[in-house]
Amino acid sequence: MKSIPVLTEDHFCAEDFEKARVDGKKRLKHKAVPSIFSHRVPKKIRKPPFARLPNSPANNLAEEQAEPEEENLLIAADSIADGLKSSKEPHDHDESADVATEVPITSDIQEDAPPNMFSEVDVLKRQLNLERRKRARAEMECDALRSSFNGLLAEDQLRVLQKGTMRGSSWTQKTIQESLKVRLACGGRGYEYLRGNGWPLPAERTLQKHIEDIKFTPGILEEVFPALASKVATFHNEERYAVLMLDEIQLTPGLDYDITTRSVIGRPTLPSSDPSAEPVLATHALVFMLGGIASRWKQTVAYHFTAESFDAAKVLDLLFEIIRRCESIGLSVDCITSDMGGGNQAIWRLRGIMATKYGRPRTTCPHPCGNNRSLHFLADAPHLLKNLRGHLVRQQKILLDDDTVRKNKLPSNEVSIKYLEQLCEIDEKHSLKLAPRLKLKHLNPSHYEKMNVGTAYAVFNHAVASALRLLVEQGKIDEEALTTAWFVDQEFKWFSLMTSRTPTMALSDLCSEKGKEAAGPS
């Protein structure tokens, strides 16, 4: 049975029908002409995908699917065109049917449907080519950016930047070594600042895990000097001046197994000052440390376990060897600082460092690196301050020479602690203190308080000197207290100069008046 084409309401637009009627019927307008001849559901045009990373798998998949989509559109267009051609073929039906199918249907399909479909394909092709050019340009920019970072960042660091997070990242040994150099050059705060700003660097804990196996045996720390040389290479000329410090710390005697060296530790590694002494366990550790003079930095470079005493000659040889190593990496060490312990004074005597009551003090010796340089030996300022306080609290006399008494017009030459005790007794009777830091317990310290620098600083304070002068003016204490006030003021000024961290209080030869003002009357 042959199919007969018919016209239905589906071939007319909504505008071809009359408005809603009261009887509910749906009628065509008398001038209505059919204009819809295809009942296929039009394919929805997909929205363009979101922007993706240049090398993402989704982009590759979209590129692979682009050509099949174009082929599908062309096939669909061809099928529509074939259908349109088939509609022109003659049919075996009456003339009325032929008239109904030939005139309006074929002309509208040929004019409307094919041009729209092919224009849409052309637009999609142009969009596809444009996106391909954009992707090629982005890949070129990415390659150029990657090549520019090759000399600055390693491959693992570039991967971290692409990933967007440093958590769970793996690092190569070269990156670990470079990061350790950055950590030594910048310090802890500088290193964390770089990481906080997105610089791809391992965490400090990661660096610590990689240096846990570094040899840290007693003696000169050989593996520290290469890293220190990298740090010194970043210094300015004035930052290369350093001081070598040595100090003892007390240990709990005992033996322990060191897993890094696979040996038992806890015995002295330096011989005792008494060769006939029996072997004992180590009670102290002698630490050698470098510190900056013009800038704040420090680095431990050696250590040894000692008993109650040590061989001063061995320690002196070790000091000179450390100085030579430091000079070889660009540092300039012209000073050795220590406390005034018996072992350290023995080192001083080996180089002729001494100060007698009537002789001229000698504080330098020839530098081990030569070049007509001098090596200075200095006592630690906090220890000197504690020793001075110890002289006073033990009721030992401190007498000034006649020239000092005459130049400063002092009433006597004796410095006494009794005036400080009188000051404390007067202050206890008032709520408003003349010397708020000074207490009676500071003048009679316990065993542990003797080692506290803060209690010694409370005694040698500018407020104490001013309070003594005020009490003398008021007639509450003897006039001879002015000598003690002058001495306290001089020690306060000296300690402030020795512990100053700013150039405003430093001694300088650039301005003689400023230097005399800082040093005070001689």
Coordinates of C-alpha atoms in Angstrom, one line a residue:
M1 CA 0.0 0.0 0.0
K2 CA 1.4 3.3 -1.1
S3 CA 1.8 6.2 1.4
I4 CA -0.2 9.3 0.7
P5 CA 1.2 12.7 1.9
V6 CA -1.2 14.7 3.9
L7 CA -1.2 18.1 5.7
T8 CA -1.9 18.2 9.4
E9 CA -1.7 20.8 12.1
D10 CA 1.9 19.9 12.7
H11 CA 2.8 21.7 9.4
F12 CA 1.5 25.1 10.6
C13 CA 3.0 27.6 13.1
A14 CA 1.2 28.8 16.2
E15 CA 0.5 32.2 14.5
D16 CA -1.5 30.4 11.7
F17 CA -4.2 29.4 14.2
E18 CA -7.0 31.6 15.5
K19 CA -7.0 32.8 19.0
A20 CA -8.6 30.7 21.8
R21 CA -12.3 30.2 21.0
V22 CA -15.2 30.0 23.4
D23 CA -16.3 26.6 22.0
G24 CA -12.7 25.2 22.6
K25 CA -12.2 24.4 18.9
K26 CA -8.9 25.0 17.1
R27 CA -9.2 26.5 13.6
L28 CA -6.8 27.7 11.0
K29 CA -6.9 31.2 9.7
H30 CA -8.3 31.5 6.2
K31 CA -4.9 32.8 4.8
A32 CA -2.8 30.2 6.6
V33 CA 0.0 28.6 4.6
P34 CA 2.0 25.4 5.8
S35 CA 5.6 26.3 6.6
I36 CA 6.8 23.3 8.8
F37 CA 7.8 20.2 6.8
S38 CA 10.4 18.5 9.1
H39 CA 9.4 16.9 12.4
R40 CA 12.8 15.8 13.4
V41 CA 13.9 17.0 16.9
P42 CA 16.8 19.5 16.3
K43 CA 20.1 18.4 17.8
K44 CA 21.1 20.6 20.8
I45 CA 24.3 22.5 20.3
R46 CA 26.7 21.7 23.1
K47 CA 28.1 24.6 25.1
P48 CA 31.9 25.0 24.8
P49 CA 33.8 23.2 27.6
F50 CA 35.4 25.0 30.5
A51 CA 39.0 26.1 30.2
R52 CA 41.3 23.2 31.1
L53 CA 45.1 22.9 31.7
P54 CA 47.1 22.6 28.5
N55 CA 48.2 19.0 29.0
S56 CA 45.0 17.7 30.7
P57 CA 43.5 14.3 29.5
A58 CA 40.2 16.0 28.8
N59 CA 41.7 18.3 26.2
N60 CA 43.3 15.4 24.4
L61 CA 39.9 13.5 24.4
A62 CA 38.1 16.6 23.1
E63 CA 40.6 16.9 20.3
E64 CA 40.1 13.3 19.3
Q65 CA 36.3 13.7 19.3
A66 CA 36.3 16.9 17.3
E67 CA 36.7 15.3 13.9
P68 CA 34.0 12.6 14.5
E69 CA 31.6 15.3 15.5
E70 CA 32.2 17.2 12.3
E71 CA 31.7 14.0 10.3
N72 CA 28.4 13.3 12.1
L73 CA 27.2 16.8 11.2
L74 CA 28.1 16.3 7.6
I75 CA 26.4 12.9 7.5
A76 CA 23.3 14.4 9.0
A77 CA 23.3 17.2 6.5
D78 CA 23.7 14.7 3.6
S79 CA 20.8 12.5 4.9
I80 CA 18.6 15.6 5.0
A81 CA 19.5 16.5 1.5
D82 CA 18.8 13.0 0.3
G83 CA 15.4 13.1 1.9
L84 CA 14.7 16.4 0.2
K85 CA 15.6 14.9 -3.2
S86 CA 13.4 11.9 -2.6
S87 CA 10.4 14.1 -2.0
K88 CA 10.7 15.3 -5.6
E89 CA 10.2 11.8 -7.0
P90 CA 6.7 11.1 -8.6
H91 CA 4.1 9.2 -6.8
D92 CA 1.2 7.1 -8.0
H93 CA -1.7 9.1 -6.6
D94 CA -4.3 11.6 -7.7
E95 CA -3.6 15.1 -9.1
S96 CA -4.8 16.8 -6.0
A97 CA -2.2 15.0 -3.9
D98 CA 0.5 15.9 -6.5
V99 CA -0.5 19.6 -6.3
A100 CA -0.5 19.5 -2.5
T101 CA 3.0 18.1 -2.3
E102 CA 4.9 19.7 -5.2
V103 CA 4.3 23.5 -4.8
P104 CA 4.8 24.5 -1.1
I105 CA 6.8 21.7 0.4
T106 CA 9.9 21.3 -1.9
S107 CA 10.5 25.0 -2.3
D108 CA 10.6 25.7 1.5
I109 CA 12.9 22.8 2.3
Q110 CA 15.4 23.8 -0.4
E111 CA 15.5 27.4 0.7
D112 CA 15.5 27.1 4.5
A113 CA 16.9 23.8 5.8
P114 CA 20.2 23.0 3.9
P115 CA 21.7 26.5 4.2
N116 CA 21.2 26.7 7.9
M117 CA 22.7 23.3 8.5
F118 CA 25.8 23.9 6.4
S119 CA 26.4 27.4 7.9
E120 CA 26.3 25.9 11.4
V121 CA 29.0 23.3 10.4
D122 CA 31.2 26.1 9.0
V123 CA 30.9 28.0 12.3
L124 CA 31.9 25.0 14.3
K125 CA 34.9 24.4 12.0
R126 CA 36.0 28.0 12.5
Q127 CA 35.6 27.7 16.3
L128 CA 37.6 24.4 16.3
N129 CA 40.4 25.9 14.3
L130 CA 40.5 28.9 16.6
E131 CA 40.6 26.7 19.7
R132 CA 43.4 24.7 18.2
R133 CA 45.5 27.8 17.5
K134 CA 44.9 29.0 21.1
R135 CA 46.0 25.6 22.4
A136 CA 49.2 25.7 20.3
R137 CA 49.9 29.2 21.5
A138 CA 49.4 28.2 25.1
E139 CA 51.7 25.2 24.7
M140 CA 54.4 27.4 23.2
E141 CA 54.1 29.8 26.1
C142 CA 54.2 26.9 28.6
D143 CA 57.4 25.5 27.0
A144 CA 59.0 28.9 27.0
L145 CA 58.2 29.4 30.6
R146 CA 59.5 26.0 31.5
S147 CA 62.8 26.6 29.7
S148 CA 63.2 29.9 31.5
F149 CA 62.9 28.1 34.8
N150 CA 65.3 25.3 34.0
G151 CA 68.3 27.2 35.3
L152 CA 66.5 28.3 38.4
L153 CA 64.3 25.4 39.5
A154 CA 64.8 21.6 39.3
E155 CA 62.3 19.2 37.7
D156 CA 60.8 18.2 41.0
Q157 CA 60.3 21.8 41.9
L158 CA 58.5 22.5 38.6
R159 CA 56.2 19.5 39.3
V160 CA 55.4 21.0 42.7
L161 CA 54.5 24.3 41.1
Q162 CA 52.2 22.6 38.6
K163 CA 50.6 20.5 41.4
G164 CA 49.9 23.6 43.4
T165 CA 50.9 22.1 46.8
M166 CA 54.1 21.0 48.4
R167 CA 52.4 18.4 50.7
G168 CA 53.4 14.9 49.9
S169 CA 56.0 15.9 47.4
S170 CA 59.3 13.9 46.8
W171 CA 62.6 15.7 46.4
T172 CA 65.8 14.8 44.7
Q173 CA 69.2 14.9 46.5
K174 CA 70.3 17.9 44.5
T175 CA 67.2 19.9 45.6
I176 CA 67.9 18.9 49.2
Q177 CA 71.5 20.1 49.0
E178 CA 70.5 23.4 47.4
S179 CA 67.7 23.8 50.0
L180 CA 70.2 23.3 52.8
K181 CA 72.4 26.0 51.4
V182 CA 69.4 28.4 51.3
R183 CA 68.5 27.4 54.9
L184 CA 72.1 28.2 56.0
A185 CA 72.2 31.5 54.1
C186 CA 68.8 32.8 55.1
G187 CA 68.3 31.3 58.5
G188 CA 65.1 29.7 59.8
R189 CA 62.8 32.7 59.5
G190 CA 64.1 33.6 56.0
Y191 CA 63.6 30.0 54.8
E192 CA 60.0 29.8 56.1
Y193 CA 59.3 33.2 54.5
L194 CA 60.3 31.8 51.1
R195 CA 58.2 28.7 51.6
G196 CA 55.2 30.8 52.8
N197 CA 55.4 32.8 49.5
G198 CA 55.1 29.7 47.4
W199 CA 58.8 29.0 46.7
P200 CA 59.0 25.2 46.1
L201 CA 61.3 24.1 48.9
P202 CA 61.2 21.1 51.2
A203 CA 60.0 21.5 54.8
E204 CA 62.6 22.0 57.5
R205 CA 61.7 18.6 59.0
T206 CA 62.5 17.0 55.7
L207 CA 66.0 18.7 55.7
Q208 CA 66.5 17.5 59.3
K209 CA 65.8 13.9 58.3
H210 CA 68.4 14.1 55.5
I211 CA 71.1 15.4 57.9
E212 CA 70.4 13.0 60.8
D213 CA 73.2 10.7 59.6
I214 CA 75.9 13.5 59.4
K215 CA 78.9 12.6 61.5
F216 CA 79.0 14.7 64.6
T217 CA 82.0 13.1 66.4
P218 CA 84.0 15.0 68.9
G219 CA 86.6 17.3 67.4
I220 CA 86.4 19.7 64.4
L221 CA 83.1 19.2 62.6
E222 CA 84.5 18.5 59.1
E223 CA 81.2 18.4 57.4
V224 CA 80.1 21.8 58.7
F225 CA 82.8 23.8 56.9
P226 CA 81.6 23.2 53.3
A227 CA 78.1 24.4 54.2
L228 CA 79.6 27.3 56.2
A229 CA 81.7 28.3 53.1
S230 CA 78.4 28.5 51.1
K231 CA 77.0 30.8 53.7
V232 CA 80.1 33.0 53.9
A233 CA 80.0 33.4 50.1
T234 CA 76.8 35.4 50.5
F235 CA 78.3 37.8 53.2
H236 CA 79.3 41.4 52.6
N237 CA 82.9 42.3 53.5
E238 CA 82.0 43.7 56.9
E239 CA 80.0 40.5 57.8
R240 CA 83.1 38.3 57.3
Y241 CA 84.6 39.5 60.6
A242 CA 84.0 36.8 63.3
V243 CA 85.0 36.0 66.8
L244 CA 85.8 32.5 68.1
M245 CA 84.1 31.6 71.4
L246 CA 84.7 28.7 73.7
D247 CA 82.7 27.7 76.7
E248 CA 82.0 24.7 78.9
I249 CA 78.7 23.1 79.6
Q250 CA 78.1 20.7 82.4
L251 CA 77.0 17.1 81.6
T252 CA 75.5 14.3 83.6
P253 CA 78.3 11.6 83.7
G254 CA 77.3 8.4 81.9
L255 CA 77.9 6.2 78.9
D256 CA 75.6 6.0 75.9
Y257 CA 75.6 4.3 72.5
D258 CA 75.7 6.6 69.4
I259 CA 73.9 4.9 66.5
T260 CA 75.4 7.2 63.9
T261 CA 79.0 6.4 64.8
R262 CA 78.2 2.9 66.3
S263 CA 80.4 3.6 69.3
V264 CA 80.1 4.2 73.0
I265 CA 80.4 7.9 74.1
G266 CA 80.7 9.5 77.5
R267 CA 84.4 9.4 78.1
P268 CA 86.8 12.5 77.8
T269 CA 88.1 13.1 74.4
L270 CA 90.7 15.6 75.6
P271 CA 93.5 14.6 78.0
S272 CA 93.4 16.0 81.5
S273 CA 95.8 18.6 82.8
D274 CA 97.1 16.0 85.2
P275 CA 98.6 13.1 83.1
S276 CA 98.6 10.8 86.2
A277 CA 94.9 11.2 86.8
E278 CA 92.8 8.0 86.5
P279 CA 90.4 7.7 83.6
V280 CA 86.9 9.0 84.5
L281 CA 83.7 9.8 82.8
A282 CA 83.2 13.1 81.0
T283 CA 81.6 15.8 83.2
H284 CA 81.8 18.7 80.7
A285 CA 81.6 19.5 77.0
L286 CA 83.9 22.2 75.6
V287 CA 82.1 23.9 72.7
F288 CA 83.8 26.0 70.1
M289 CA 81.5 28.4 68.2
L290 CA 81.9 31.2 65.6
G291 CA 79.9 34.4 65.8
G292 CA 79.6 37.5 63.7
I293 CA 81.0 40.8 64.9
A294 CA 79.2 43.2 62.5
S295 CA 76.1 40.9 62.0
R296 CA 74.2 38.4 64.1
W297 CA 75.1 34.8 63.1
K298 CA 76.7 31.9 64.9
Q299 CA 77.8 28.4 64.1
T300 CA 79.2 25.5 66.2
V301 CA 82.4 24.2 64.5
A302 CA 83.9 21.8 67.1
Y303 CA 83.4 20.3 70.5
H304 CA 85.1 17.9 73.0
F305 CA 84.2 15.9 76.1
T306 CA 86.3 16.8 79.1
A307 CA 86.7 15.8 82.7
E308 CA 87.1 18.4 85.5
S309 CA 90.2 19.8 83.7
F310 CA 91.8 19.7 80.3
D311 CA 95.2 20.1 78.6
A312 CA 95.5 23.8 77.7
A313 CA 98.2 23.1 75.1
K314 CA 95.9 20.7 73.2
V315 CA 93.1 23.2 73.3
L316 CA 95.3 26.0 72.0
D317 CA 96.4 23.9 69.1
L318 CA 92.8 23.2 68.3
L319 CA 91.9 26.9 68.5
F320 CA 94.7 27.8 66.0
E321 CA 93.6 25.0 63.6
I322 CA 90.0 26.3 63.7
I323 CA 91.2 29.8 62.9
R324 CA 93.2 28.5 59.9
R325 CA 90.1 26.7 58.6
C326 CA 88.0 29.8 59.0
E327 CA 90.5 32.0 57.2
S328 CA 90.6 29.5 54.3
I329 CA 86.8 29.9 53.6
G330 CA 86.9 33.7 53.7
L331 CA 86.3 34.6 57.3
S332 CA 88.5 36.9 59.3
V333 CA 88.9 35.8 62.9
D334 CA 90.9 38.2 65.0
C335 CA 89.5 37.6 68.5
I336 CA 89.0 34.7 70.9
T337 CA 86.5 35.1 73.7
S338 CA 86.1 32.9 76.8
D339 CA 85.2 33.1 80.5
M340 CA 87.9 33.4 83.2
G341 CA 87.9 29.7 84.3
G342 CA 91.1 28.1 85.3
G343 CA 91.6 26.1 82.1
N344 CA 91.0 29.2 79.9
Q345 CA 93.5 31.3 82.0
A346 CA 96.0 28.5 81.4
I347 CA 95.5 28.9 77.6
W348 CA 96.1 32.7 78.1
R349 CA 99.3 32.1 79.9
L350 CA 100.7 29.9 77.1
R351 CA 100.5 32.9 74.8
G352 CA 101.7 35.4 77.4
I353 CA 98.2 36.9 78.0
M354 CA 98.3 38.4 81.5
A355 CA 97.5 41.5 83.6
T356 CA 99.4 42.3 86.8
K357 CA 98.9 45.0 89.5
Y358 CA 102.0 47.0 88.5
G359 CA 102.8 45.7 85.0
R360 CA 101.3 46.6 81.7
P361 CA 98.4 44.3 80.6
R362 CA 99.0 42.2 77.5
T363 CA 96.0 40.9 75.6
T364 CA 97.3 40.0 72.2
C365 CA 99.6 37.5 70.5
P366 CA 100.8 36.9 66.9
H367 CA 98.1 35.7 64.6
P368 CA 98.5 32.0 63.5
C369 CA 97.9 33.1 59.9
G370 CA 100.8 35.7 60.0
N371 CA 100.7 38.8 57.9
N372 CA 101.8 40.9 60.9
R373 CA 98.3 40.5 62.4
S374 CA 97.4 40.2 66.1
L375 CA 95.1 37.8 67.8
H376 CA 93.2 39.3 70.7
F377 CA 92.1 37.4 73.8
L378 CA 89.0 38.8 75.6
A379 CA 87.1 37.8 78.7
D380 CA 83.4 37.4 78.3
A381 CA 81.6 40.6 79.4
P382 CA 78.8 38.9 81.4
H383 CA 81.4 36.8 83.3
L384 CA 83.4 39.9 84.1
L385 CA 80.3 41.6 85.4
K386 CA 79.5 38.6 87.6
N387 CA 83.1 38.5 88.9
L388 CA 83.0 42.1 89.9
R389 CA 79.7 41.6 91.7
G390 CA 81.3 38.6 93.4
H391 CA 84.2 40.8 94.7
L392 CA 81.7 43.2 96.3
V393 CA 79.4 40.6 97.9
R394 CA 82.4 38.8 99.4
Q395 CA 83.4 42.1 101.1
Q396 CA 86.6 42.3 99.1
K397 CA 88.0 45.8 98.6
I398 CA 88.2 47.4 95.2
L399 CA 90.7 50.3 95.4
L400 CA 91.1 53.0 92.7
D401 CA 94.5 54.4 91.8
D402 CA 95.4 58.0 92.8
D403 CA 95.2 59.4 89.2
T404 CA 91.6 58.2 88.8
V405 CA 90.6 59.7 92.1
R406 CA 92.3 63.0 91.3
K407 CA 90.9 63.3 87.7
N408 CA 87.3 62.5 88.8
K409 CA 87.5 64.5 92.1
L410 CA 86.4 61.5 94.2
P411 CA 86.2 61.7 98.0
S412 CA 88.0 58.4 98.5
N413 CA 89.6 55.5 96.6
E414 CA 87.5 52.6 98.0
V415 CA 84.4 51.0 96.5
S416 CA 82.2 49.5 99.2
I417 CA 79.1 47.4 99.2
K418 CA 77.8 48.9 102.4
Y419 CA 76.4 51.9 100.6
L420 CA 74.4 49.7 98.3
E421 CA 73.0 47.9 101.4
Q422 CA 72.0 51.3 102.9
L423 CA 70.3 52.2 99.6
C424 CA 68.2 49.0 99.8
E425 CA 67.2 49.6 103.4
I426 CA 66.0 53.2 102.5
D427 CA 64.1 52.0 99.5
E428 CA 62.2 49.3 101.4
K429 CA 60.6 52.0 103.5
H430 CA 59.1 53.7 100.5
S431 CA 56.6 52.6 97.9
L432 CA 58.4 54.8 95.2
K433 CA 61.8 53.2 94.8
L434 CA 65.0 55.1 93.8
A435 CA 66.5 51.9 92.4
P436 CA 63.6 49.5 91.7
R437 CA 65.7 46.7 90.3
L438 CA 68.1 46.5 93.2
K439 CA 67.1 44.1 96.1
L440 CA 68.9 42.9 99.2
K441 CA 68.9 39.4 97.8
H442 CA 71.1 40.6 94.9
L443 CA 73.8 41.6 97.4
N444 CA 73.7 38.1 99.0
P445 CA 73.1 35.7 96.1
S446 CA 72.7 32.0 96.4
H447 CA 74.7 29.5 94.4
Y448 CA 72.6 29.6 91.3
E449 CA 71.9 33.4 91.6
K450 CA 75.7 33.9 91.3
M451 CA 75.5 32.6 87.8
N452 CA 72.6 34.9 86.8
V453 CA 73.7 37.9 84.8
G454 CA 70.5 39.8 85.5
T455 CA 71.1 40.0 89.2
A456 CA 74.6 41.4 88.6
Y457 CA 73.2 43.9 86.1
A458 CA 70.8 45.0 88.8
V459 CA 73.8 46.0 91.0
F460 CA 75.8 47.8 88.3
N461 CA 73.0 50.0 87.0
H462 CA 72.7 53.7 86.2
A463 CA 69.7 54.0 88.5
V464 CA 71.8 52.7 91.4
A465 CA 74.5 55.3 90.8
S466 CA 71.9 58.1 90.5
A467 CA 70.2 57.0 93.7
L468 CA 73.5 57.1 95.7
R469 CA 74.2 60.6 94.5
L470 CA 70.8 61.7 95.5
L471 CA 71.1 60.2 99.0
V472 CA 74.4 62.0 99.4
E473 CA 72.9 65.3 98.5
Q474 CA 70.1 64.7 101.0
G475 CA 72.7 63.8 103.7
K476 CA 71.2 60.3 104.3
I477 CA 74.5 58.5 103.6
D478 CA 78.2 59.5 103.7
E479 CA 79.9 61.5 101.0
E480 CA 82.3 58.6 100.3
A481 CA 79.5 56.8 98.6
L482 CA 80.2 59.0 95.6
T483 CA 83.2 56.8 94.8
T484 CA 81.0 53.8 94.7
A485 CA 78.4 55.7 92.6
W486 CA 81.1 56.6 90.1
F487 CA 82.4 53.0 89.9
V488 CA 78.9 51.6 89.4
D489 CA 78.2 54.1 86.7
Q490 CA 81.4 53.3 84.8
E491 CA 80.7 49.6 84.9
F492 CA 77.2 50.2 83.6
K493 CA 78.5 52.2 80.7
W494 CA 81.2 49.6 80.0
F495 CA 78.7 46.7 80.0
S496 CA 76.3 48.7 77.7
L497 CA 79.1 49.2 75.2
M498 CA 80.3 45.6 75.3
T499 CA 76.7 44.2 74.8
S500 CA 75.5 46.8 72.3
R501 CA 73.8 45.5 69.2
T502 CA 73.4 48.9 67.5
P503 CA 76.1 51.3 66.0
T504 CA 74.8 54.2 68.0
M505 CA 76.6 53.0 71.1
A506 CA 79.7 51.6 69.5
L507 CA 83.2 53.0 69.9
S508 CA 84.6 54.5 66.8
D509 CA 87.7 56.5 65.7
L510 CA 85.7 58.4 63.0
C511 CA 84.6 61.0 65.5
S512 CA 87.0 61.6 68.5
E513 CA 84.4 63.6 70.4
K514 CA 81.8 60.8 70.1
G515 CA 84.4 58.3 71.2
K516 CA 85.4 60.3 74.3
E517 CA 81.7 60.9 75.2
A518 CA 81.0 57.1 75.0
A519 CA 84.0 56.1 76.9
G520 CA 83.5 58.8 79.6
P521 CA 86.3 60.4 81.6
S522 CA 89.4 58.4 82.1

